[in-house]
Amino acid sequence: MKILVTGAAGFIGSAVCRHLLAHTEHSIVALDSLTYAAGYLDITRHSFNERVSFEKVDIRNLDELTRVFQVHQPNAVMHLAAESHVDRSIDGPLAFIATNVVGTANLLEAAKHHWSKLDQVSREGFRFHHISTDEVFGSLGTTGFFSESTPYSPNSPYSASKAGADHLVMAWHHTYGLPVVVTNCSNNYGPYHFPEKLIPLMIISALEGKPLPVYGNGANIRDWLFVEDHAEALCLVLERGSVGEKYNIGGNAERANLSVVKEICRILDELIPDDGGSRERLIQFVDDRPGHDFRYAIDASKIELELGWRPRFTFEQGLQKTVRWYLDNSVWWQELRQRSYNGERLGLSALK
Ligand SMILES: NC(=O)c1ccc[n+]([C@@H]2O[C@H](COP(=O)([O-])OP(=O)(O)OC[C@H]3O[C@@H](n4cnc5c(N)ncnc54)[C@H](O)[C@@H]3O)[C@@H](O)[C@H]2O)c1
């Protein structure tokens, strides 16, 4: 099978590509426009792997997408390209609409055009897998879980743009019969995570002895999913998920942000003790994110019961692996910090 993976140079897209290469025989058309967020540039090199062809293409460009489908004739699409950082969506929402909504509509059109020309067997086997977020469901109180039937109620420009994309994907299925599957997952963490996100930002800042900025009082709760578990789940849904269905994917690991930061400090203190004492002393409470959702939590029983998927890593195991990866790969994050993002606070424009 040949799979077109969009956002292949990003955090999760690159984990999906590594998973496909290590555990399947599929070939990959890796598509990415290489925005500031592209952190896995190895995949752009011709010599990377003979099963991978790289296409530097922007999903806002329908003509280019049409060309990619014509040239490569993929059997499936895994769509991960997106503007993905919530704080940036507060400062500049239109880029999120352009890529996440219009770009997804372009990809659907290009895929539909390609799919409509396939023979009957290939048409039935074709899949358009849209990768989305649990943030489309809005915010939970202290109890309850998001299921596949939870009504959409997105609160940030990012989550609203992803919700728009999810609706478009389902509309292309209902209207044109395009064989789609949609997954909504919780917060990922792991290797190659862009250093603007909570976990890598805290690891790097703690290593550098810089303040650890915790939004509000640190009580907001996220469910954390190790990215390699997510990549495995996505590949399973692509191969065995039912057409027209949605699957929630979660890590079964709810943690308050403050406790995540404290756990990172604990692991670092253990691995490289600091003369100044525990790195918890670096924690600083800062202005909350405008419209910060309180809690996300996933009911992942559908994917577990129907496809037999469960996360392999506990949060403690995944976090250990992640911290060690950042310690071993400082060249990667130092280069990215110089090129794209140096740890500054984003997303406060709504307060001005
Ligand atoms: N990271 C998470 O915790 C998380 C959770 C749930 C869902 N998701 C979803 O998973 C997908 C991947 O997330 P991620 O964390 O890997 O994001 P990321 O920001 O690390 O990667 C996104 C990739 O898409 C590329 N891209 C952006 N705009 C593009 C465009 N117009 N054309 C082509 N390529 C473009 C970027 O260059 C980047 O390589 C996204 O759709 C995101 O909404 C992420």
Tab-separated table of C-alpha atoms and ligand atoms in Angstrom:
chain	number	residue	atom	x	y	z
A	1	MET	CA	0.000	0.000	0.000
A	2	LYS	CA	1.162	3.563	-0.670
A	3	ILE	CA	0.126	6.079	1.997
A	4	LEU	CA	0.124	9.842	1.572
A	5	VAL	CA	1.023	11.248	5.009
A	6	THR	CA	0.454	15.008	5.313
A	7	GLY	CA	2.339	16.868	8.048
A	8	ALA	CA	5.014	14.160	7.832
A	9	ALA	CA	7.782	16.436	9.125
A	10	GLY	CA	5.748	17.346	12.220
A	11	PHE	CA	5.687	15.773	15.657
A	12	ILE	CA	2.978	13.106	15.212
A	13	GLY	CA	3.262	12.775	11.410
A	14	SER	CA	6.932	11.853	11.730
A	15	ALA	CA	6.126	9.299	14.460
A	16	VAL	CA	3.554	7.771	12.098
A	17	CYS	CA	6.170	7.565	9.331
A	18	ARG	CA	8.711	5.949	11.661
A	19	HIS	CA	6.046	3.469	12.794
A	20	LEU	CA	5.045	2.602	9.206
A	21	LEU	CA	8.674	2.065	8.221
A	22	ALA	CA	9.481	-0.073	11.265
A	23	HIS	CA	6.315	-2.192	11.457
A	24	THR	CA	4.818	-2.407	7.939
A	25	GLU	CA	5.916	-2.742	4.339
A	26	HIS	CA	3.901	0.230	3.102
A	27	SER	CA	5.552	3.008	1.146
A	28	ILE	CA	5.037	6.641	2.081
A	29	VAL	CA	4.483	9.880	0.219
A	30	ALA	CA	5.564	12.327	2.912
A	31	LEU	CA	3.974	15.742	2.304
A	32	ASP	CA	4.792	18.873	4.302
A	33	SER	CA	5.184	22.574	3.522
A	34	LEU	CA	7.885	22.815	6.234
A	35	THR	CA	6.457	25.591	8.409
A	36	TYR	CA	8.237	26.725	11.594
A	37	ALA	CA	6.772	23.598	13.272
A	38	ALA	CA	8.480	21.064	11.000
A	39	GLY	CA	11.015	19.364	13.242
A	40	TYR	CA	11.815	16.113	11.465
A	41	LEU	CA	13.779	17.349	8.475
A	42	ASP	CA	15.544	14.000	7.961
A	43	ILE	CA	12.467	12.899	6.062
A	44	THR	CA	13.030	15.570	3.400
A	45	ARG	CA	16.355	14.033	2.308
A	46	HIS	CA	16.397	11.834	-0.808
A	47	SER	CA	18.633	9.357	0.938
A	48	PHE	CA	16.310	9.024	3.971
A	49	ASN	CA	14.612	5.745	3.015
A	50	GLU	CA	13.853	4.162	-0.350
A	51	ARG	CA	10.220	3.639	0.713
A	52	VAL	CA	9.698	7.383	1.239
A	53	SER	CA	9.167	10.135	-1.368
A	54	PHE	CA	9.074	13.658	0.022
A	55	GLU	CA	6.824	16.394	-1.432
A	56	LYS	CA	7.262	19.964	-0.184
A	57	VAL	CA	3.689	21.055	-0.806
A	58	ASP	CA	1.313	23.433	0.947
A	59	ILE	CA	-2.184	21.996	1.404
A	60	ARG	CA	-3.586	25.452	0.709
A	61	ASN	CA	-2.566	24.839	-2.933
A	62	LEU	CA	-5.184	22.615	-4.638
A	63	ASP	CA	-3.295	22.385	-7.951
A	64	GLU	CA	-0.215	21.046	-6.200
A	65	LEU	CA	-2.273	18.515	-4.250
A	66	THR	CA	-3.926	17.347	-7.482
A	67	ARG	CA	-0.464	16.850	-8.987
A	68	VAL	CA	0.686	14.816	-5.969
A	69	PHE	CA	-2.292	12.430	-6.289
A	70	GLN	CA	-1.724	12.098	-10.068
A	71	VAL	CA	1.989	11.389	-9.740
A	72	HIS	CA	1.921	9.046	-6.731
A	73	GLN	CA	-1.527	7.363	-6.957
A	74	PRO	CA	-1.785	6.693	-3.178
A	75	ASN	CA	-4.131	4.021	-1.759
A	76	ALA	CA	-4.709	5.980	1.440
A	77	VAL	CA	-4.280	9.385	3.055
A	78	MET	CA	-3.328	10.062	6.665
A	79	HIS	CA	-3.996	13.765	7.131
A	80	LEU	CA	-1.961	15.338	9.943
A	81	ALA	CA	-0.838	18.635	8.375
A	82	ALA	CA	-2.213	21.448	10.495
A	83	GLU	CA	-1.473	24.606	12.356
A	84	SER	CA	-1.464	22.915	15.748
A	85	HIS	CA	-0.402	25.318	18.501
A	86	VAL	CA	-3.298	26.767	20.525
A	87	ASP	CA	-1.407	29.835	21.792
A	88	ARG	CA	-0.519	30.832	18.231
A	89	SER	CA	-4.173	30.459	17.208
A	90	ILE	CA	-5.031	33.153	19.754
A	91	ASP	CA	-2.507	35.586	18.269
A	92	GLY	CA	-3.135	34.726	14.588
A	93	PRO	CA	-6.336	32.741	13.970
A	94	LEU	CA	-6.570	33.225	10.206
A	95	ALA	CA	-3.573	31.003	9.463
A	96	PHE	CA	-5.462	28.237	11.289
A	97	ILE	CA	-8.569	28.713	9.154
A	98	ALA	CA	-6.478	28.750	5.963
A	99	THR	CA	-4.585	25.518	6.680
A	100	ASN	CA	-6.916	23.528	8.917
A	101	VAL	CA	-10.235	24.352	7.234
A	102	VAL	CA	-9.461	25.428	3.644
A	103	GLY	CA	-6.393	23.159	3.380
A	104	THR	CA	-8.441	20.151	4.537
A	105	ALA	CA	-11.179	21.000	2.015
A	106	ASN	CA	-8.514	21.137	-0.724
A	107	LEU	CA	-7.141	17.768	0.317
A	108	LEU	CA	-10.645	16.273	0.333
A	109	GLU	CA	-11.287	17.612	-3.169
A	110	ALA	CA	-7.986	16.306	-4.512
A	111	ALA	CA	-8.573	12.930	-2.835
A	112	LYS	CA	-12.143	12.722	-4.145
A	113	HIS	CA	-10.991	13.504	-7.700
A	114	HIS	CA	-8.330	10.773	-7.494
A	115	TRP	CA	-10.647	8.245	-5.785
A	116	SER	CA	-13.479	8.767	-8.300
A	117	LYS	CA	-11.185	7.624	-11.126
A	118	LEU	CA	-10.107	4.363	-9.430
A	119	ASP	CA	-11.531	0.949	-10.373
A	120	GLN	CA	-14.204	-0.538	-8.095
A	121	VAL	CA	-11.847	-2.622	-5.929
A	122	SER	CA	-9.380	0.247	-5.423
A	123	ARG	CA	-12.243	2.636	-4.634
A	124	GLU	CA	-13.492	0.319	-1.900
A	125	GLY	CA	-10.013	-0.114	-0.438
A	126	PHE	CA	-9.174	3.595	-0.458
A	127	ARG	CA	-9.130	5.447	2.902
A	128	PHE	CA	-8.995	9.100	3.910
A	129	HIS	CA	-7.939	9.148	7.576
A	130	HIS	CA	-8.349	12.537	9.229
A	131	ILE	CA	-6.402	13.037	12.453
A	132	SER	CA	-8.089	15.399	14.910
A	133	THR	CA	-8.113	16.400	18.534
A	134	ASP	CA	-10.288	15.936	21.639
A	135	GLU	CA	-10.304	19.739	21.944
A	136	VAL	CA	-13.219	19.837	19.444
A	137	PHE	CA	-15.462	18.615	22.305
A	138	GLY	CA	-14.762	21.676	24.485
A	139	SER	CA	-14.024	21.571	28.189
A	140	LEU	CA	-15.074	19.127	30.936
A	141	GLY	CA	-15.699	19.770	34.617
A	142	THR	CA	-14.144	17.561	37.253
A	143	THR	CA	-16.053	14.454	36.056
A	144	GLY	CA	-17.064	12.771	32.789
A	145	PHE	CA	-15.324	11.744	29.575
A	146	PHE	CA	-15.510	12.585	25.879
A	147	SER	CA	-17.001	9.780	23.792
A	148	GLU	CA	-17.410	9.614	20.024
A	149	SER	CA	-20.960	10.971	20.386
A	150	THR	CA	-20.104	13.956	22.607
A	151	PRO	CA	-21.430	17.104	20.860
A	152	TYR	CA	-18.788	19.445	19.438
A	153	SER	CA	-18.199	22.619	21.442
A	154	PRO	CA	-14.760	24.005	20.539
A	155	ASN	CA	-13.495	27.037	22.444
A	156	SER	CA	-10.227	28.190	20.850
A	157	PRO	CA	-9.581	29.287	17.250
A	158	TYR	CA	-7.417	26.144	16.946
A	159	SER	CA	-10.091	23.717	18.153
A	160	ALA	CA	-12.809	25.507	16.141
A	161	SER	CA	-10.711	25.150	12.978
A	162	LYS	CA	-10.154	21.436	13.699
A	163	ALA	CA	-13.898	20.994	14.351
A	164	GLY	CA	-14.601	22.640	10.991
A	165	ALA	CA	-12.203	20.202	9.321
A	166	ASP	CA	-13.837	17.194	11.038
A	167	HIS	CA	-17.261	18.296	9.754
A	168	LEU	CA	-15.917	18.713	6.223
A	169	VAL	CA	-14.440	15.198	6.267
A	170	MET	CA	-17.753	13.667	7.395
A	171	ALA	CA	-19.627	15.755	4.794
A	172	TRP	CA	-17.377	14.404	1.992
A	173	HIS	CA	-18.243	10.909	3.226
A	174	HIS	CA	-22.003	11.464	3.427
A	175	THR	CA	-22.289	13.485	0.230
A	176	TYR	CA	-19.760	11.862	-2.102
A	177	GLY	CA	-19.182	8.484	-0.447
A	178	LEU	CA	-15.467	9.141	0.139
A	179	PRO	CA	-14.319	6.335	2.490
A	180	VAL	CA	-13.166	8.268	5.556
A	181	VAL	CA	-12.220	7.502	9.154
A	182	VAL	CA	-11.716	10.196	11.811
A	183	THR	CA	-9.748	9.957	15.055
A	184	ASN	CA	-9.803	12.430	17.956
A	185	CYS	CA	-6.971	12.086	20.421
A	186	SER	CA	-5.727	13.609	23.635
A	187	ASN	CA	-2.478	15.513	24.291
A	188	ASN	CA	0.548	13.757	22.831
A	189	TYR	CA	4.075	13.900	24.191
A	190	GLY	CA	7.354	12.224	23.275
A	191	PRO	CA	10.425	12.605	21.023
A	192	TYR	CA	10.534	15.432	18.441
A	193	HIS	CA	7.867	17.464	20.251
A	194	PHE	CA	8.101	21.139	19.309
A	195	PRO	CA	9.580	23.023	22.300
A	196	GLU	CA	6.600	25.397	22.581
A	197	LYS	CA	4.435	22.668	24.141
A	198	LEU	CA	4.257	22.148	27.920
A	199	ILE	CA	6.391	19.038	28.351
A	200	PRO	CA	9.365	19.878	26.072
A	201	LEU	CA	9.286	23.527	27.175
A	202	MET	CA	9.530	22.497	30.827
A	203	ILE	CA	12.274	19.923	30.202
A	204	ILE	CA	14.411	22.387	28.245
A	205	SER	CA	13.800	25.342	30.567
A	206	ALA	CA	14.584	23.224	33.637
A	207	LEU	CA	17.806	22.019	32.019
A	208	GLU	CA	18.772	25.625	31.330
A	209	GLY	CA	17.875	26.712	34.883
A	210	LYS	CA	15.185	29.069	33.508
A	211	PRO	CA	11.780	29.786	35.108
A	212	LEU	CA	9.108	27.125	34.531
A	213	PRO	CA	5.998	29.117	33.595
A	214	VAL	CA	2.793	27.358	34.703
A	215	TYR	CA	-0.434	28.904	33.356
A	216	GLY	CA	-2.936	30.071	36.026
A	217	ASN	CA	-2.774	27.857	39.128
A	218	GLY	CA	-1.646	24.740	37.235
A	219	ALA	CA	-4.878	22.882	38.015
A	220	ASN	CA	-5.955	22.392	34.373
A	221	ILE	CA	-6.103	18.704	33.513
A	222	ARG	CA	-5.037	16.949	30.315
A	223	ASP	CA	-5.010	13.292	29.337
A	224	TRP	CA	-1.513	12.415	28.099
A	225	LEU	CA	-0.757	9.963	25.280
A	226	PHE	CA	2.767	8.826	24.347
A	227	VAL	CA	3.244	9.647	20.666
A	228	GLU	CA	4.432	6.138	19.737
A	229	ASP	CA	1.228	4.675	21.196
A	230	HIS	CA	-0.738	7.191	19.151
A	231	ALA	CA	1.128	6.307	15.933
A	232	GLU	CA	0.334	2.623	16.501
A	233	ALA	CA	-3.351	3.392	17.089
A	234	LEU	CA	-3.550	5.531	13.945
A	235	CYS	CA	-2.073	2.795	11.758
A	236	LEU	CA	-4.522	0.296	13.259
A	237	VAL	CA	-7.505	2.557	12.567
A	238	LEU	CA	-6.314	3.091	9.002
A	239	GLU	CA	-6.104	-0.655	8.355
A	240	ARG	CA	-9.019	-1.953	10.432
A	241	GLY	CA	-11.304	0.967	11.287
A	242	SER	CA	-14.817	0.972	9.808
A	243	VAL	CA	-15.549	3.480	7.058
A	244	GLY	CA	-17.505	6.536	8.197
A	245	GLU	CA	-16.645	5.907	11.864
A	246	LYS	CA	-14.902	8.035	14.475
A	247	TYR	CA	-12.539	6.697	17.129
A	248	ASN	CA	-11.366	8.477	20.273
A	249	ILE	CA	-7.781	7.746	21.291
A	250	GLY	CA	-6.600	8.490	24.836
A	251	GLY	CA	-3.698	7.670	27.114
A	252	ASN	CA	-5.755	6.917	30.233
A	253	ALA	CA	-3.392	9.294	32.031
A	254	GLU	CA	-5.116	12.389	33.380
A	255	ARG	CA	-2.734	14.766	35.117
A	256	ALA	CA	-2.964	18.369	36.320
A	257	ASN	CA	-0.390	20.566	34.550
A	258	LEU	CA	1.359	21.381	37.827
A	259	SER	CA	1.838	17.714	38.650
A	260	VAL	CA	3.310	17.099	35.164
A	261	VAL	CA	5.831	19.886	35.738
A	262	LYS	CA	6.722	18.548	39.183
A	263	GLU	CA	7.209	15.045	37.742
A	264	ILE	CA	9.591	16.437	35.102
A	265	CYS	CA	11.566	18.197	37.858
A	266	ARG	CA	11.705	14.967	39.849
A	267	ILE	CA	13.027	12.923	36.897
A	268	LEU	CA	15.647	15.561	36.018
A	269	ASP	CA	16.724	15.933	39.661
A	270	GLU	CA	17.251	12.184	39.752
A	271	LEU	CA	19.130	11.981	36.437
A	272	ILE	CA	21.246	15.119	36.821
A	273	PRO	CA	21.110	16.507	40.369
A	274	ASP	CA	21.350	20.293	40.496
A	275	ASP	CA	23.595	22.049	43.058
A	276	GLY	CA	20.827	24.589	43.732
A	277	GLY	CA	18.420	21.873	44.943
A	278	SER	CA	15.184	20.601	43.406
A	279	ARG	CA	14.222	22.254	40.128
A	280	GLU	CA	10.711	22.737	41.544
A	281	ARG	CA	12.122	26.052	42.836
A	282	LEU	CA	11.996	27.275	39.183
A	283	ILE	CA	8.176	26.941	38.943
A	284	GLN	CA	6.443	30.294	38.416
A	285	PHE	CA	2.704	30.823	38.081
A	286	VAL	CA	1.944	33.153	35.141
A	287	ASP	CA	-1.198	34.697	33.538
A	288	ASP	CA	-3.583	31.978	32.432
A	289	ARG	CA	-4.235	31.283	28.737
A	290	PRO	CA	-7.305	33.274	27.608
A	291	GLY	CA	-10.267	30.862	27.486
A	292	HIS	CA	-8.155	28.015	28.900
A	293	ASP	CA	-10.213	24.770	28.848
A	294	PHE	CA	-10.243	23.217	32.323
A	295	ARG	CA	-10.170	19.493	31.614
A	296	TYR	CA	-10.031	16.999	28.743
A	297	ALA	CA	-10.560	13.275	29.299
A	298	ILE	CA	-11.151	10.522	26.765
A	299	ASP	CA	-13.344	7.446	26.868
A	300	ALA	CA	-11.314	5.192	24.562
A	301	SER	CA	-13.464	2.070	25.025
A	302	LYS	CA	-14.577	1.970	21.359
A	303	ILE	CA	-11.092	1.565	19.905
A	304	GLU	CA	-10.218	-0.856	22.696
A	305	LEU	CA	-13.294	-3.061	22.206
A	306	GLU	CA	-13.467	-2.928	18.390
A	307	LEU	CA	-9.795	-2.883	17.434
A	308	GLY	CA	-8.082	-4.192	20.571
A	309	TRP	CA	-5.859	-1.122	20.997
A	310	ARG	CA	-4.534	0.053	24.355
A	311	PRO	CA	-1.595	2.327	25.136
A	312	ARG	CA	1.575	0.333	25.840
A	313	PHE	CA	3.251	3.031	27.949
A	314	THR	CA	2.122	4.404	31.300
A	315	PHE	CA	2.596	8.154	31.717
A	316	GLU	CA	5.552	7.573	34.052
A	317	GLN	CA	7.301	5.293	31.512
A	318	GLY	CA	6.604	7.610	28.584
A	319	LEU	CA	7.783	10.671	30.491
A	320	GLN	CA	11.037	8.946	31.521
A	321	LYS	CA	11.689	8.032	27.878
A	322	THR	CA	10.855	11.569	26.774
A	323	VAL	CA	13.114	13.304	29.293
A	324	ARG	CA	15.986	10.994	28.372
A	325	TRP	CA	15.369	11.661	24.663
A	326	TYR	CA	15.649	15.446	25.209
A	327	LEU	CA	18.841	14.919	27.202
A	328	ASP	CA	20.325	12.809	24.398
A	329	ASN	CA	19.159	15.055	21.547
A	330	SER	CA	20.032	18.590	22.632
A	331	VAL	CA	21.418	19.353	19.155
A	332	TRP	CA	17.942	18.823	17.715
A	333	TRP	CA	16.115	21.181	20.076
A	334	GLN	CA	18.876	23.770	20.211
A	335	GLU	CA	18.789	24.081	16.413
A	336	LEU	CA	14.990	24.323	16.414
A	337	ARG	CA	15.028	26.964	19.124
A	338	GLN	CA	17.451	29.098	17.119
A	339	ARG	CA	15.509	28.643	13.883
A	340	SER	CA	11.887	28.894	15.017
A	341	TYR	CA	11.116	29.514	18.654
A	342	ASN	CA	13.146	30.572	21.658
A	343	GLY	CA	10.773	29.857	24.526
A	344	GLU	CA	8.929	33.185	24.565
A	345	ARG	CA	5.338	33.378	25.875
A	346	LEU	CA	2.692	33.406	23.119
A	347	GLY	CA	-1.091	33.727	23.082
A	348	LEU	CA	-1.592	36.783	25.277
A	349	SER	CA	-2.918	39.120	22.571
A	350	ALA	CA	-6.542	38.520	23.667
A	351	LEU	CA	-5.725	40.112	27.049
A	352	LYS	CA	-4.378	43.368	25.573
B	1	LIG	N1	0.143	17.320	19.346
B	1	LIG	C1	-0.975	16.910	19.943
B	1	LIG	O1	-0.992	16.708	21.165
B	1	LIG	C2	-2.215	16.647	19.136
B	1	LIG	C3	-3.337	16.159	19.814
B	1	LIG	C4	-4.472	15.879	19.069
B	1	LIG	C5	-4.500	16.066	17.704
B	1	LIG	N2	-3.407	16.569	17.070
B	1	LIG	C6	-3.478	16.746	15.608
B	1	LIG	O2	-2.488	15.903	15.026
B	1	LIG	C7	-1.966	16.531	13.853
B	1	LIG	C8	-0.454	16.615	13.973
B	1	LIG	O3	-0.120	17.380	15.120
B	1	LIG	P1	1.391	17.678	15.491
B	1	LIG	O4	1.440	17.879	16.955
B	1	LIG	O5	2.252	16.679	14.850
B	1	LIG	O6	1.584	19.077	14.773
B	1	LIG	P2	2.945	19.788	14.328
B	1	LIG	O7	2.667	21.253	14.384
B	1	LIG	O8	4.105	19.233	15.060
B	1	LIG	O9	3.120	19.335	12.802
B	1	LIG	C9	2.289	19.822	11.782
B	1	LIG	C10	3.047	19.680	10.480
B	1	LIG	O10	2.177	20.176	9.433
B	1	LIG	C11	2.925	20.990	8.568
B	1	LIG	N3	2.028	21.992	7.975
B	1	LIG	C12	1.449	23.048	8.610
B	1	LIG	N4	0.735	23.763	7.741
B	1	LIG	C13	0.853	23.141	6.537
B	1	LIG	C14	0.320	23.402	5.238
B	1	LIG	N5	-0.435	24.477	5.003
B	1	LIG	N6	0.635	22.552	4.233
B	1	LIG	C15	1.421	21.467	4.465
B	1	LIG	N7	1.965	21.187	5.649
B	1	LIG	C16	1.675	22.011	6.685
B	1	LIG	C17	4.010	21.620	9.439
B	1	LIG	O11	5.134	22.024	8.670
B	1	LIG	C18	4.330	20.509	10.429
B	1	LIG	O12	5.408	19.717	9.983
B	1	LIG	C19	-2.643	17.886	13.754
B	1	LIG	O13	-3.694	17.770	12.834
B	1	LIG	C20	-3.168	18.148	15.146
B	1	LIG	O14	-4.332	18.939	15.093
B	1	LIG	C21	-2.266	16.862	17.761
